[in-house]
Structure formats: structure tokens, C-alpha cells
Short mmCIF file of C-alpha atoms in Angstrom, two decimals:
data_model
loop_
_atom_site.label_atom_id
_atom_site.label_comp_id
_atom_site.label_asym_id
_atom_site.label_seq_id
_atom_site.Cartn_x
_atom_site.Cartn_y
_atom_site.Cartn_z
CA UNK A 1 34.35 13.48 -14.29
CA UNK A 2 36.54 12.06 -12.31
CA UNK A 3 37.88 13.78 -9.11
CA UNK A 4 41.71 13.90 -7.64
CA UNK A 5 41.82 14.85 -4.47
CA UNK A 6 44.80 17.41 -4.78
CA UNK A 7 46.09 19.12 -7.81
CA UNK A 8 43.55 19.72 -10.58
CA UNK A 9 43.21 22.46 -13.10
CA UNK A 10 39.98 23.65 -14.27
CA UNK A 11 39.93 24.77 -17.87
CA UNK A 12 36.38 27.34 -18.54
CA UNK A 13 36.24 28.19 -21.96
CA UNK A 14 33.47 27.09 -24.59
CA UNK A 15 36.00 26.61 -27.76
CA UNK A 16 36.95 23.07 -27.57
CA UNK A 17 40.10 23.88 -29.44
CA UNK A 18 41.54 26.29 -26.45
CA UNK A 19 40.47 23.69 -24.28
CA UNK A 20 42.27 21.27 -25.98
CA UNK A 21 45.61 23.09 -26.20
CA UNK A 22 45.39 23.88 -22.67
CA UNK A 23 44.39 20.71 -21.46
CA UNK A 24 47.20 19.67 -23.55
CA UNK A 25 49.81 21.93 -21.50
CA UNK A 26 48.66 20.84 -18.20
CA UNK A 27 47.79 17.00 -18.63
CA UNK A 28 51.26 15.46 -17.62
CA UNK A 29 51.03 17.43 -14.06
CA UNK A 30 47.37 18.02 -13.11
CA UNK A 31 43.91 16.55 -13.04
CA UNK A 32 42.04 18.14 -15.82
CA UNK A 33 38.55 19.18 -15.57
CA UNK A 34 36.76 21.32 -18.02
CA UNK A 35 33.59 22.98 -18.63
CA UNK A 36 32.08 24.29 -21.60
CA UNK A 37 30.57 27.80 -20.23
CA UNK A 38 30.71 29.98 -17.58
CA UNK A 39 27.82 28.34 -15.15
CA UNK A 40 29.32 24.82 -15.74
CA UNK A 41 32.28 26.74 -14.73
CA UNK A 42 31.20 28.21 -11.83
CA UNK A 43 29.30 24.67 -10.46
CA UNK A 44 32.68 22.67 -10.50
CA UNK A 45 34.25 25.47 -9.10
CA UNK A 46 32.42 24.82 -5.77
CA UNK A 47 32.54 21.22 -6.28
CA UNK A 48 36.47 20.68 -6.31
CA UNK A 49 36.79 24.19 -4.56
CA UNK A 50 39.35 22.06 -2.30
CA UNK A 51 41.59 20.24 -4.92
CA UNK A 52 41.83 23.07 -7.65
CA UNK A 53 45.13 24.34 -8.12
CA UNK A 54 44.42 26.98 -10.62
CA UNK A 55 41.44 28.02 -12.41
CA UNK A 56 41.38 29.00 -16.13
CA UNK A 57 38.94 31.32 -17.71
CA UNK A 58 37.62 32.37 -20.73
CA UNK A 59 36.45 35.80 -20.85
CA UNK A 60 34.06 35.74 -23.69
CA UNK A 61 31.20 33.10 -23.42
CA UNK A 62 28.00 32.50 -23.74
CA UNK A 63 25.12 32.07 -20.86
CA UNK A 64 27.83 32.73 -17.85
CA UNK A 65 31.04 34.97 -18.88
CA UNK A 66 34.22 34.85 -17.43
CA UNK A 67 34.16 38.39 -15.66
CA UNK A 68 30.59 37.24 -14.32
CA UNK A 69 32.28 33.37 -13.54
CA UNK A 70 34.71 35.82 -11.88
CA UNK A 71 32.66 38.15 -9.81
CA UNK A 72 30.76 35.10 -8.44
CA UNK A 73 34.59 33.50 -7.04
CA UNK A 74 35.17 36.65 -5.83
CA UNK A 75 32.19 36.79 -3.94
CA UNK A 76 32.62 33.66 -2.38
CA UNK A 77 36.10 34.38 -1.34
CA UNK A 78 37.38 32.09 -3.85
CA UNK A 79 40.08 34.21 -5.88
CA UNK A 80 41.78 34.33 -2.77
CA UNK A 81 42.26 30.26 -2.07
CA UNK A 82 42.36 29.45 -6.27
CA UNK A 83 44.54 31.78 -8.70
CA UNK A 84 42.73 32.53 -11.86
CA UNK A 85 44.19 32.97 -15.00
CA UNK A 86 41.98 35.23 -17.56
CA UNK A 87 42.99 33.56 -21.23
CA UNK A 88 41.77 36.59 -23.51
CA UNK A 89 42.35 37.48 -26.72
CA UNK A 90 41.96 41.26 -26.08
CA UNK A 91 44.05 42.40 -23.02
CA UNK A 92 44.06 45.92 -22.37
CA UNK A 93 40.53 47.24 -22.08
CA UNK A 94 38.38 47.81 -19.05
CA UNK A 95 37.21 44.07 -18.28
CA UNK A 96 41.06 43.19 -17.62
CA UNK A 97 41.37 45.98 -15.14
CA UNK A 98 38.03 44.99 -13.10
CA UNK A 99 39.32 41.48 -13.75
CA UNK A 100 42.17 42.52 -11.57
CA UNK A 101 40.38 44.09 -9.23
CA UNK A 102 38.24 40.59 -8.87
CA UNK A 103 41.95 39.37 -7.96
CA UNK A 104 42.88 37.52 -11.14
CA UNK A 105 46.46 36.44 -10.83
CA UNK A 106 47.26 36.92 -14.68
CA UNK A 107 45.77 37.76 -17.48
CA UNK A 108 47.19 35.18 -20.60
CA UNK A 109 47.25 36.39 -23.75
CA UNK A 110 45.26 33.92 -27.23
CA UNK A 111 46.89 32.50 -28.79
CA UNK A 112 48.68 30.95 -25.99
CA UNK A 113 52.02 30.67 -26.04
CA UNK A 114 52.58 26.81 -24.09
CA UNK A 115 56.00 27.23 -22.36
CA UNK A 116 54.93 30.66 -21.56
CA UNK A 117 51.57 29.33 -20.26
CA UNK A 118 53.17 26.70 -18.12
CA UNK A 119 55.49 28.85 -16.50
CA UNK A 120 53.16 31.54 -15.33
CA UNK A 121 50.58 29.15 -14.37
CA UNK A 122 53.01 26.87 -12.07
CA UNK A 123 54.43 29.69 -10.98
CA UNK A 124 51.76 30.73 -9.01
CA UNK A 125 50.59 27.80 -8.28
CA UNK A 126 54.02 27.35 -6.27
CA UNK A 127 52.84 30.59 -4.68
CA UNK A 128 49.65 29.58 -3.68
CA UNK A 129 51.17 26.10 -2.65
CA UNK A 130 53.56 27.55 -0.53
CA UNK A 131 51.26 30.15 1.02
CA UNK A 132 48.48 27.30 2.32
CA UNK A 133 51.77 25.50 3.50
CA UNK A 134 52.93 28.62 5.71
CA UNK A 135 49.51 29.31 7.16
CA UNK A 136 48.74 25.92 8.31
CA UNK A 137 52.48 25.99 10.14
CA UNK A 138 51.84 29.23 11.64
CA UNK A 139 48.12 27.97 12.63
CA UNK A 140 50.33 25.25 14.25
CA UNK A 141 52.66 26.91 16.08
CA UNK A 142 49.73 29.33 17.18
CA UNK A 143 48.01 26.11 18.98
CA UNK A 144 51.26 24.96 20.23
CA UNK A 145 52.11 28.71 21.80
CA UNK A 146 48.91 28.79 23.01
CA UNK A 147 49.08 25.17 24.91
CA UNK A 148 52.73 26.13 26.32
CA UNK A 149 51.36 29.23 27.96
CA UNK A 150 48.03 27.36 29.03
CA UNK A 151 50.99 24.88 30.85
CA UNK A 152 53.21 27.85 32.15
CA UNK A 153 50.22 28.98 33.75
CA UNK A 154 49.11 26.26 35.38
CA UNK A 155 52.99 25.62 36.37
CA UNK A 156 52.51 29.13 37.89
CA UNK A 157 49.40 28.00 39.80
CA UNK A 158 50.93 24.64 40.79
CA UNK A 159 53.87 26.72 42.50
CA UNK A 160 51.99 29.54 44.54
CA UNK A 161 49.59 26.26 45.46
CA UNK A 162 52.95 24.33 46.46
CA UNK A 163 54.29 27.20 48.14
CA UNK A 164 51.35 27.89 49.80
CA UNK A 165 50.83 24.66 51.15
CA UNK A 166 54.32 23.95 52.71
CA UNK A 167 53.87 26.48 54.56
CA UNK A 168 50.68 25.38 55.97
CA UNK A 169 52.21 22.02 56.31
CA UNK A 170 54.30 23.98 59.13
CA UNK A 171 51.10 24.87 61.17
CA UNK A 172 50.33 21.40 61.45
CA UNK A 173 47.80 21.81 58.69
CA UNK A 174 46.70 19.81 55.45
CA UNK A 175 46.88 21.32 52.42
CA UNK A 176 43.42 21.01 52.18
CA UNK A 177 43.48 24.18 54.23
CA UNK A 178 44.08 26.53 51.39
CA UNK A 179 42.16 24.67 48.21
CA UNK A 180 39.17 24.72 50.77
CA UNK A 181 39.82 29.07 50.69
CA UNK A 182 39.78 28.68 47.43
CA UNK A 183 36.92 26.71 47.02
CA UNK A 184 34.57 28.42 49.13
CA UNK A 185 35.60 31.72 47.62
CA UNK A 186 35.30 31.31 44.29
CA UNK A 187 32.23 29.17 45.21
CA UNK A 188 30.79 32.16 46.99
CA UNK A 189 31.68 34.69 44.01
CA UNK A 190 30.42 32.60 41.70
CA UNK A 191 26.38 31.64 43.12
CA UNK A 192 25.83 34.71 45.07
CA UNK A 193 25.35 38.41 44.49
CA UNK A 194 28.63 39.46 45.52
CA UNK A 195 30.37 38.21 42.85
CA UNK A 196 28.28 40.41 40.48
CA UNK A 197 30.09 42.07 37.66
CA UNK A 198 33.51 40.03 37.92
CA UNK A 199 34.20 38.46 35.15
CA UNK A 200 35.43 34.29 35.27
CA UNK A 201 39.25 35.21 34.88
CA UNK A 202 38.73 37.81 37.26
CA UNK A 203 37.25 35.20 40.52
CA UNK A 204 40.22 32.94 39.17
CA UNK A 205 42.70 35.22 40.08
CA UNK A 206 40.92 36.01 43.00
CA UNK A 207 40.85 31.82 43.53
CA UNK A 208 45.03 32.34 43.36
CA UNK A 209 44.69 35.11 45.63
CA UNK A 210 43.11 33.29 47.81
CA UNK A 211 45.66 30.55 47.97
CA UNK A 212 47.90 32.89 49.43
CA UNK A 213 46.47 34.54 52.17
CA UNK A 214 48.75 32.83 54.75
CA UNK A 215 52.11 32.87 53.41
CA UNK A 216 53.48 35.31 55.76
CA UNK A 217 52.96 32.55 58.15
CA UNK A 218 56.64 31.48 57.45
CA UNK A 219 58.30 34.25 59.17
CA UNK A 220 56.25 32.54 62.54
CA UNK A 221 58.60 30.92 64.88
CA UNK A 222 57.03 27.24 65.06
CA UNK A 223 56.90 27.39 69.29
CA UNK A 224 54.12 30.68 68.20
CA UNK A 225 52.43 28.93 65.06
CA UNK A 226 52.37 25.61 66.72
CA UNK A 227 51.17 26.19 70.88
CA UNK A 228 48.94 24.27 71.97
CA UNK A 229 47.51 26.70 74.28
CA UNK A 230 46.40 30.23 74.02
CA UNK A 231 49.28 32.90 72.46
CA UNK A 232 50.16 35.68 75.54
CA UNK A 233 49.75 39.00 74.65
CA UNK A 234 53.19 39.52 73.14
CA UNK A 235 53.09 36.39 70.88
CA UNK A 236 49.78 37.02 69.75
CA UNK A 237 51.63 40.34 68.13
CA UNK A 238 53.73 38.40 66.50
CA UNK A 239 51.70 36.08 65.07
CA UNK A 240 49.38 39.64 63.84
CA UNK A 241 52.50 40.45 61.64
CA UNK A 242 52.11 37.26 59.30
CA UNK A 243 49.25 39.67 57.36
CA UNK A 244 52.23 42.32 56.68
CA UNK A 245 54.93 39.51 56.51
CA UNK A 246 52.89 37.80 53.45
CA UNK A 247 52.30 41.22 51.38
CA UNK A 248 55.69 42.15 52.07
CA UNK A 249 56.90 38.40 51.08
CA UNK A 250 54.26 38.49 47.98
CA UNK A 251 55.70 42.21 47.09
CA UNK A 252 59.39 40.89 46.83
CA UNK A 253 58.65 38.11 44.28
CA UNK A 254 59.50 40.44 40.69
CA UNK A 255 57.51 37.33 39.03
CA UNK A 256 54.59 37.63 41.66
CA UNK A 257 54.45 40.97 41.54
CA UNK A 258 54.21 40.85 37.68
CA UNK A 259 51.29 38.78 37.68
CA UNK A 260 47.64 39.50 36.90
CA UNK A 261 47.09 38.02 40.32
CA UNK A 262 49.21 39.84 42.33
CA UNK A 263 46.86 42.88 43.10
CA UNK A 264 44.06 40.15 44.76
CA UNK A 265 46.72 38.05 46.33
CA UNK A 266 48.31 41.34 48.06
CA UNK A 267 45.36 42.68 49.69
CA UNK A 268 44.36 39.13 50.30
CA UNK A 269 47.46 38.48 52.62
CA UNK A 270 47.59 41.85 53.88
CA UNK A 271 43.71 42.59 55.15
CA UNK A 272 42.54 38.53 55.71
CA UNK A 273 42.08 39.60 58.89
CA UNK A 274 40.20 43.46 58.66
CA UNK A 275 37.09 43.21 60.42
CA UNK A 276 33.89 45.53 58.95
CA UNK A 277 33.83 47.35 62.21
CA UNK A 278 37.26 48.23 61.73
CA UNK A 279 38.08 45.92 64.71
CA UNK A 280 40.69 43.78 62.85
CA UNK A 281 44.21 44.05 61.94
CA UNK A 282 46.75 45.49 60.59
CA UNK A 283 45.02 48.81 59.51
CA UNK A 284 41.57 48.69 61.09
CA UNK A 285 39.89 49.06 57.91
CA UNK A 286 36.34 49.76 57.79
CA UNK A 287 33.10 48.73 55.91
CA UNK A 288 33.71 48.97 52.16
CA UNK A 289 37.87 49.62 52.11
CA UNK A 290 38.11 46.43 52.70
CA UNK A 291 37.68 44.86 49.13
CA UNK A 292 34.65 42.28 49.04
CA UNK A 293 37.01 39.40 47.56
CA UNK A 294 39.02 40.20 50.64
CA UNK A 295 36.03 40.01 53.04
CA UNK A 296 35.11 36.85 51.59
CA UNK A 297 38.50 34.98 52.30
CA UNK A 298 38.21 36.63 55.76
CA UNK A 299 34.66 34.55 56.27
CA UNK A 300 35.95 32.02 54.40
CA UNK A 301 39.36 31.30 57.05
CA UNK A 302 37.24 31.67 59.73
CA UNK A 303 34.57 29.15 59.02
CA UNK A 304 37.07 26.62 57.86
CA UNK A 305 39.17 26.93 61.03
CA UNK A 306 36.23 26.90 63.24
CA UNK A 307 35.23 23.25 61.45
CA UNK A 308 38.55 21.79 61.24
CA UNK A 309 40.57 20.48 63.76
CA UNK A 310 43.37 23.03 65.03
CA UNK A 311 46.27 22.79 67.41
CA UNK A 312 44.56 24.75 69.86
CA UNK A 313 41.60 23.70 69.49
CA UNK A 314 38.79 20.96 68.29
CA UNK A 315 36.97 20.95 65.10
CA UNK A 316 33.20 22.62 65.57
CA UNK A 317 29.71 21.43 64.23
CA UNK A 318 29.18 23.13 61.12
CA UNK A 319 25.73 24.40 62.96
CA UNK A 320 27.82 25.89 66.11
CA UNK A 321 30.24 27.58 63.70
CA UNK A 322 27.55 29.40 61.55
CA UNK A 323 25.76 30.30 64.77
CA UNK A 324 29.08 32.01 66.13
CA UNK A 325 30.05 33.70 62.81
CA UNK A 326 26.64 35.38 62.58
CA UNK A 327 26.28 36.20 66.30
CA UNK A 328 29.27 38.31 65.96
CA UNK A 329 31.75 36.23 68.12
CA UNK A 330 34.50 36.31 65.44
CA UNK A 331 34.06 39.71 64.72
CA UNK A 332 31.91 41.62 62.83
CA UNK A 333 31.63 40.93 59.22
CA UNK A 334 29.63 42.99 55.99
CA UNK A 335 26.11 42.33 56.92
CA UNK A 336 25.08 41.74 53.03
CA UNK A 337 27.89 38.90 53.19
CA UNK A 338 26.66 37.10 56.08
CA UNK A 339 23.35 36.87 54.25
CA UNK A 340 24.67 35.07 51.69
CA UNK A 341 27.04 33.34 53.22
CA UNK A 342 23.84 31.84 55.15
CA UNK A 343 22.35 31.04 52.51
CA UNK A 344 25.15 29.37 51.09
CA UNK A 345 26.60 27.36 53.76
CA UNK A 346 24.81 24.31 53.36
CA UNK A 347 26.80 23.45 50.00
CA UNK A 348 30.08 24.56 51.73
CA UNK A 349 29.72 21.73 53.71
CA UNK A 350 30.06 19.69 50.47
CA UNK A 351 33.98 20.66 50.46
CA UNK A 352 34.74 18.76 53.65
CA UNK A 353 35.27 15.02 53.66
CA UNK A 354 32.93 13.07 56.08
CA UNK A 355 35.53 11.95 57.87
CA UNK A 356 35.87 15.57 59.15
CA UNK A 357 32.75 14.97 61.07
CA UNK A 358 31.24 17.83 59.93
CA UNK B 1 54.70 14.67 -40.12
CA UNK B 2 56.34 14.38 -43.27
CA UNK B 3 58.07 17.06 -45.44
CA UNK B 4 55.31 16.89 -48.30
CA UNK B 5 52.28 17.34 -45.33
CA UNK B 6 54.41 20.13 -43.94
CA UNK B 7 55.18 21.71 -47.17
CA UNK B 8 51.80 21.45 -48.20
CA UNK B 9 50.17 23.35 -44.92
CA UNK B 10 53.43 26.13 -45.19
CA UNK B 11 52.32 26.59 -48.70
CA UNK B 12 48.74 27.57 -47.33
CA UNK B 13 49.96 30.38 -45.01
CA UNK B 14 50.29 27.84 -41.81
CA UNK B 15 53.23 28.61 -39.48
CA UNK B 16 53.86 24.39 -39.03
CA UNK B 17 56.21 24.72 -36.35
CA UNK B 18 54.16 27.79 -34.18
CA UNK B 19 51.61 25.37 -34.64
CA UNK B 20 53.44 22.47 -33.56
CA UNK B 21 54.86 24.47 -30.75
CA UNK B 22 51.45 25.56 -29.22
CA UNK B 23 50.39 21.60 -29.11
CA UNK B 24 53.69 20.77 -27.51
CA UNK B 25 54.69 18.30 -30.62
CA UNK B 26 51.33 16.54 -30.61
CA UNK B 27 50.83 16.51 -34.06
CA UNK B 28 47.67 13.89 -34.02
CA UNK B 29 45.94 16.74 -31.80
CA UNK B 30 47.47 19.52 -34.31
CA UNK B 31 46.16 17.51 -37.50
CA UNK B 32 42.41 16.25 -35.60
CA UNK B 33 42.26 20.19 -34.85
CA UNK B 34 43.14 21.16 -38.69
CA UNK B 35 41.07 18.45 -40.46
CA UNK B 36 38.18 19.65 -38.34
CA UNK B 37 38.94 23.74 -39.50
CA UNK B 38 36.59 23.36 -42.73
CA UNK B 39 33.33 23.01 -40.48
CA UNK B 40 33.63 25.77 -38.13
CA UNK B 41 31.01 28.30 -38.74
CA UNK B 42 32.08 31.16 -38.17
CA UNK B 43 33.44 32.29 -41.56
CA UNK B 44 30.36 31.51 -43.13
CA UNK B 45 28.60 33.81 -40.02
CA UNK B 46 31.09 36.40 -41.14
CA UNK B 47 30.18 36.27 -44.96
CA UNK B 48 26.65 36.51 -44.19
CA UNK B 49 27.00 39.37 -41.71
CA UNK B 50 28.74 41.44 -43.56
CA UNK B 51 26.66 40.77 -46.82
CA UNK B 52 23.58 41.96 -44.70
CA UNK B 53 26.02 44.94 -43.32
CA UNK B 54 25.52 43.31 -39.82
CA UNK B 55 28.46 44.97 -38.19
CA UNK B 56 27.57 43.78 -34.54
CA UNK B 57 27.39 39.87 -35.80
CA UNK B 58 29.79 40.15 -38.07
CA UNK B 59 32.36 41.73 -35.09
CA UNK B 60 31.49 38.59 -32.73
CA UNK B 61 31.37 36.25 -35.88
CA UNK B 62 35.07 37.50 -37.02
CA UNK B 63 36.80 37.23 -33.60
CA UNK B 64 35.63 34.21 -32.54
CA UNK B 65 37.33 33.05 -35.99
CA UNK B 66 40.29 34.83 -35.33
CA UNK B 67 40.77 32.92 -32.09
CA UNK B 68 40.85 29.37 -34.12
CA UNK B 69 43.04 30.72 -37.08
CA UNK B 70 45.61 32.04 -34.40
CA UNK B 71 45.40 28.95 -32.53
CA UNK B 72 46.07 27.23 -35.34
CA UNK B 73 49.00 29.22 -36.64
CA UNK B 74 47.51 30.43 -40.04
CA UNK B 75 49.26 33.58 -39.93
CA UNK B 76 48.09 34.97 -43.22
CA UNK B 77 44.34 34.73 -42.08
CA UNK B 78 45.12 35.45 -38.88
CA UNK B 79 47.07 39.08 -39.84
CA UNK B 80 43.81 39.62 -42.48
CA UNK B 81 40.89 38.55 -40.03
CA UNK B 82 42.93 40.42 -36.91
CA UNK B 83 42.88 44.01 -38.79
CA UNK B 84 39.06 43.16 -39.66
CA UNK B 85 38.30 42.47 -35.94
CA UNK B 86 39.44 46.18 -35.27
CA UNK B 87 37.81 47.56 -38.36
CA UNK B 88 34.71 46.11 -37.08
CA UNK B 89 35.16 47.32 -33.25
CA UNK B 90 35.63 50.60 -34.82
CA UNK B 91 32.06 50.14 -36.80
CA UNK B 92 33.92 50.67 -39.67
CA UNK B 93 32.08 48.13 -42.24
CA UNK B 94 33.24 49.71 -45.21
CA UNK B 95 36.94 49.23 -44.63
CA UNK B 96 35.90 45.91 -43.37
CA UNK B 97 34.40 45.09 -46.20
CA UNK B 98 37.33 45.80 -48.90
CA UNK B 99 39.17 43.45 -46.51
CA UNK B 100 36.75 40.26 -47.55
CA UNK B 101 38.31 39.64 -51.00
CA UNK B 102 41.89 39.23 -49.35
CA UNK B 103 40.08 37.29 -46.59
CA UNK B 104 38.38 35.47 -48.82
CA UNK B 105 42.14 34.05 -51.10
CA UNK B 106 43.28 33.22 -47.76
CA UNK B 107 40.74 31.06 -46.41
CA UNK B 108 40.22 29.58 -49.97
CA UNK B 109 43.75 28.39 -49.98
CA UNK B 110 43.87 26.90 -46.45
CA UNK B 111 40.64 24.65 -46.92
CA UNK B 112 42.53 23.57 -50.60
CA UNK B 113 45.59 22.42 -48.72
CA UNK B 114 43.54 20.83 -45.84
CA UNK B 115 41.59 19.00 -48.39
CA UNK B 116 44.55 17.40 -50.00
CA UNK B 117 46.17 16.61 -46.67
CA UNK B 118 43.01 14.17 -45.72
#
């Protein structure tokens, strides 16, 4: 038997007379295949399970029957992708009404009628047409929704980073400032104890959070964010407010504020620089109210300005700055971060270019 | 077909046309289908079941012949072997038996006019 790839009937029924008539209905418009019993049936059912159009079954036969023939589609989830016709000579009894429940599409009456015949059959077989038609477009669409918001998202990303960055482009700083943050924090969160028990979409947001942790920084007059020398007293207070500035900033953005991120990037901005003593600013949090994501872009900012090369002062040997971090001399961090950040800090180094010196 | 075939087969209890219909005009199919009638074995099943009061083979015998006499449009055998088919689901032999002799014209006549028409 040949196969078509697309549009083929299957005619069950072990009277070569009804298959004859039928195959005589059918043979301008379809493939014909036919089978002589139910198991023959039921074997090039799963063999063209993918170019059937319809399916038409005899109910009484012997070795296989149709309701058996049936049962077995049915079981495969078959009736649902190929309509089956029952051709019966008694409709009516209690075989018909399980033959519904099996999901037969309609039950044909012997002796067949051929216009009649025709009609139902293509009828359906529209249906079924049309239905594989929809699915696949709305499969389609699904994959193309799913893309677009995979791109809005990374559009969103792409902003905050942009944002982000111009503003540390005002500080006489690379961008490389802020991926670095967001390196070593998600870095951290993801190969060390501390990140236990956040899931990966969780440290990513975190990772955005991150990003912004300085964006207050643009409410800094330039002579403050750029002096050479050391800030007096007074413009050191300024320069504290760029924690409330950024949450405040962060806070007024309806599109920010709506964003899975925006609970990370808030306390981010706001407590970067809370120490565990409660010796930083602006609330002198202590210990644990300081969230760990936020005490790990606190470590984070200091380590990477210590290395890098600021406007007030020289980059440090990676050695010297872990040295100074643990000894306490840029305040006093979570004890149980420190360790790992120890352990860690080798690979951080990883994240600077050689050029840095580091 | 020609009138005489036709008239002959009309004669015989066959609905030409119904038949014709159901084969969508092919009459070579309709008339391969007809010639080959006399050698189906179910009426001689039936005969035999019902002479050895076999109401079980005689049921499957007569309905499997009723699906080739309605497929082929003989409506007198068909309305004869369709009230035995009930008769018989019923377990009723003995009304299905006074039905054989009727039966019995009926299919005698058909197998007559097929013989002439080959």
C-alpha cells in the first residue's frame, strides 16, 4: 500500500462490497487505504496515524471489532487527532452510545447513503482540518509572545544598565563599574552558601538590583562626585544622601516600581552603604536588617573601588584590599560573609582585565 | 446499462437506480458486485441454520446477508431478510421460520435474473 503523505481515508470493514462502495465515495479526493479486520485496522492506524483524515469503521468483525479497534484509538489518544465514523447497520443500541463515549464523530447508517456519506464525512474532516490549522497558529503566536517579552525584558535590562552607567560615566568611572557589582554578586550568590534557597530568577533580579545601587549619584554636584581630594565634613553629607536620592529616584519610576526587581534594587540603593555594626548610613542598620543581597553589594562596591583606580585615589593590590576589608578598616561587615567572600576572592579577580594591574 | 438489463434486474425486486445511486453511477462496479451475489454464503448459512433450529448462527448468518442485499438495493429481500434479522434477535425461530418460504421466492428470483444478465 502505497502511502500519501496528507489526506488519506482508512476504510475497516471485512465485507469487500462496503469497502468497495466506500472506497468508491472517497477515491476522487483521498488516498484510500483499507483493511480487512479490525487488527489490520488498528496496525495502519498507527502507521499513517499522521496523514489520515478520517477513519472508517465497521462495527461487526471478526478477530478485532470495531468498538475494540475503537477502544484501542481511544486509548492512544487517537479519536481526538482522527474522526471516526462507525458504519453500522444497527444504530441505536448500547455499542453506539459507548462508541460515543470512545469519541466517534458519527455514527453512519448501512446501507450507506453516498451523498449523505460524503457530506458528513468532509464535513468533519473540514473540522478537524481547521482545528490542527488554529492550534499550530496559536502555538505560533505563543512562541512569538513569548520571544517579544523575552526582548522587552532584556530592553528593560539594557535601560536600567544604560541608565546606570551614564551616571557612573559622571564620576569619572567605566561602566565596567556596575557589570563588575553585578558580577561579583550574583557570582557570590550563586557558589557560596549565602545564596542558599534563592531561586535563579530570584539572584537575577538581585543582578538588576545590583546595577542600580548608585543611581542617586546624579543628584551629586560634579565639584562633590568628582574632588580630587578628601570631601570636608559638609560635602561628605551630601554625597551620604545619594543612598536616599537613588531609592527615592528608583521609587518615582511607576515602570520601576512595577517591576519584579524593584524590591532588590530599592534596598540595594538605599542600604549599599549599612554597615553590620550599625556604623553605616542612612539608618544605621544592624546585623541581619540589612538584607544579605544588600550586604553583598555593600562588599562587593567596596572591594571593587579599593582595586580600581578612583579620582581620589589609586587602584590597590587585590592582596592589600582583602587584607583591609577583613581587618575591619572599611567597616565592619557579616562575619559569615567575609568567610566566603575569602574564600571566593581569588575568582573575583577573574572579572578585572589585566591591564587593571590587579 | 440498457433498458432490457435494467428491466430485467427491476423485474427481480432490484431498486436499479438506489443501486446506481449508492455506486455513484459506476455501473461496472454495480454489475462486478451483482454478478458476484450468487456465491456469497451466507444464504446457504441461513438455510442450514435454521433447518438445524440454530437461532444464534442463523441471526449472524441472516444479517450479514442483509447488509449485501441492502447494499445492493434488492428491496424485496432486503424488507423479508430485515424483519427475519429482528425475529431472530428476538429468538423467535418459529416466526422466523414461516418467513423462509417468502425468503426463499425472493432470492430464487434475483439469482434467475442475475443469471440471464451474464
Amino acid at each position: 500500500m502505497s502511502v500519501s503523505r496528507e489526506e488519506s481515508i482508512l476504510i475497516v470493514d471485512d465485507d469487500e462490497l462496503n469497502r468497495a462502495i466506500l472506497a468508491n465515495i472517497f477515491r476522487s479526493a483521498y488516498h484510500i487505504i483499507e483493511a480487512e479486520d479490525g487488527q489490520a485496522g488498528l496496525s495502519d492506524i498507527q502507521a499513517h496515524a499522521d496523514s489520515l483524515s478520517a477513519v472508517l469503521l465497521d462495527v461487526v468483525m471478526p478477530k478485532v471489532n470495531g468498538i475494540q479497534v475503537l477502544r484501542q484509538m481511544h486509548l492512544l489518544g487517537l479519536t481526538e487527532k482522527i474522526p471516526v465514523f462507525l458504519i453500522t447497520a444497527d444504530a441505536g443500541s448500547a455499542t453506539m452510545r459507548e462508541a460515543y463515549a470512545l469519541g466517534v464523530m458519527d455514527v453512519i447508517l448501512k446501507p450507506v447513503i453516498p451523498y449523505m456519506v460524503q457530506r458528513r464525512v468532509n464535513s468533519v474532516v473540514e473540522l478537524f482540518r481547521a482545528r490542527r490549522k488554529l492550534s499550530a497558529e496559536v502555538e505560533r503566536q505563543r512562541d512569538q509572545l513569548l520571544i517579544q517579552a523575552q526582548q522587552l525584558a532584556e530592553m528593560g535590562m539594557g535601560m536600567v544598565e544604560s541608565l546606570s552607567t551614564a551616571i557612573e560615566f559622571r564620576s569619572d568611572e567605566s561602566g565596567e563599574h556596575v557589570r563588575r557589582i553585578h558580577d561579583i554578586t550574583c557570582h557570590l550568590l550563586h557558589t557560596t552558601p549565602l545564596g542558599e534557597g534563592l531561586a535563579e530568577d530570584q539572584i537575577k533580579l538581585i543582578g538588576l538590583g545590583a546595577i542600580t545601587h548608585d543611581v542617586g549619584k546624579i543628584s551629586i554636584p560634579d565639584a562633590i562626585l568628582n574632588k580630587p581630594g578628601r570631601l570636608t565634613p559638609e560635602e561628605y553629607e551630601l554625597m551620604k544622601t545619594h543612598t536616599i536620592k537613588g531609592a527615592e529616584l528608583l521609587s518615582r519610576i511607576p515602570q520601576m516600581r512595577e517591576h519584579c526587581a524593584y524590591r532588590y534594587a530599592y534596598d540595594i540603593a538605599l542600604h549599599h552603604h549599612e554597615r553590620w555594626d550599625g556604623g553605616g548610613y542612612p539608618h544605621h542598620l544592624v546585623g541581619d536588617e540589612i538584607p544579605i543581597w544588600t550586604q553583598i553589594v555593600s562588599l562587593a562596591d567596596v572591594y571593587d573601588a579599593l582595586v580600581s583606580k578612583r579620582c581620589y585615589k589609586d587602584a590597590l593590590a587585590a592582596n592589600t584590599a582583602v587584607d583591609m576589608i577583613l581587618n575591619g578598616q572599611c567597616g565592619v561587615f557579616n562575619p559569615r560573609l567575609l568567610e566566603c567572600f575569602r574564600k571566593t576572592e581569588p575568582v573575583l579577580r577573574r572579572f578585572y582585565q589585566p591591564a587593571k594591574g590587579v | 446499462m440498457d433498458g432490457t438489463k435494467r428491466q430485467l434486474l427491476a423485474a427481480a425486486g432490484i431498486d436499479v437506480d438506489d443501486a446506481l445511486d449508492r455506486f455513484l453511477g459506476n455501473d461496472t462496479l454495480m454489475i462486478k458486485f451483482l454478478l458476484r451475489f450468487p456465491q456469497d454464503g451466507n444464504f446457504s448459512r441461513l438455510r442450514n441454520a435454521m433447518a438445524q433450529s440454530d437461532a444464534a448462527s442463523a441471526f449472524e448468518a441472516a444479517h450479514t446477508f442483509k447488509g449485501v442485499v441492502g447494499n445492493l438495493s434488492m428491496q424485496e429481500l432486503f424488507s423479508q431478510v430485515s424483519a427475519m434479522v429482528e425475529d431472530l434477535r428476538r429468538g423467535d425461530l418459529r416466526t422466523a421460520a414461516e418467513r423462509m418460504p417468502a425468503l426463499e421466492k425472493a432470492y430464487g428470483q434475483i439469482l434467475e435474473a442475475l443469471a440471464q444478465l451474464a
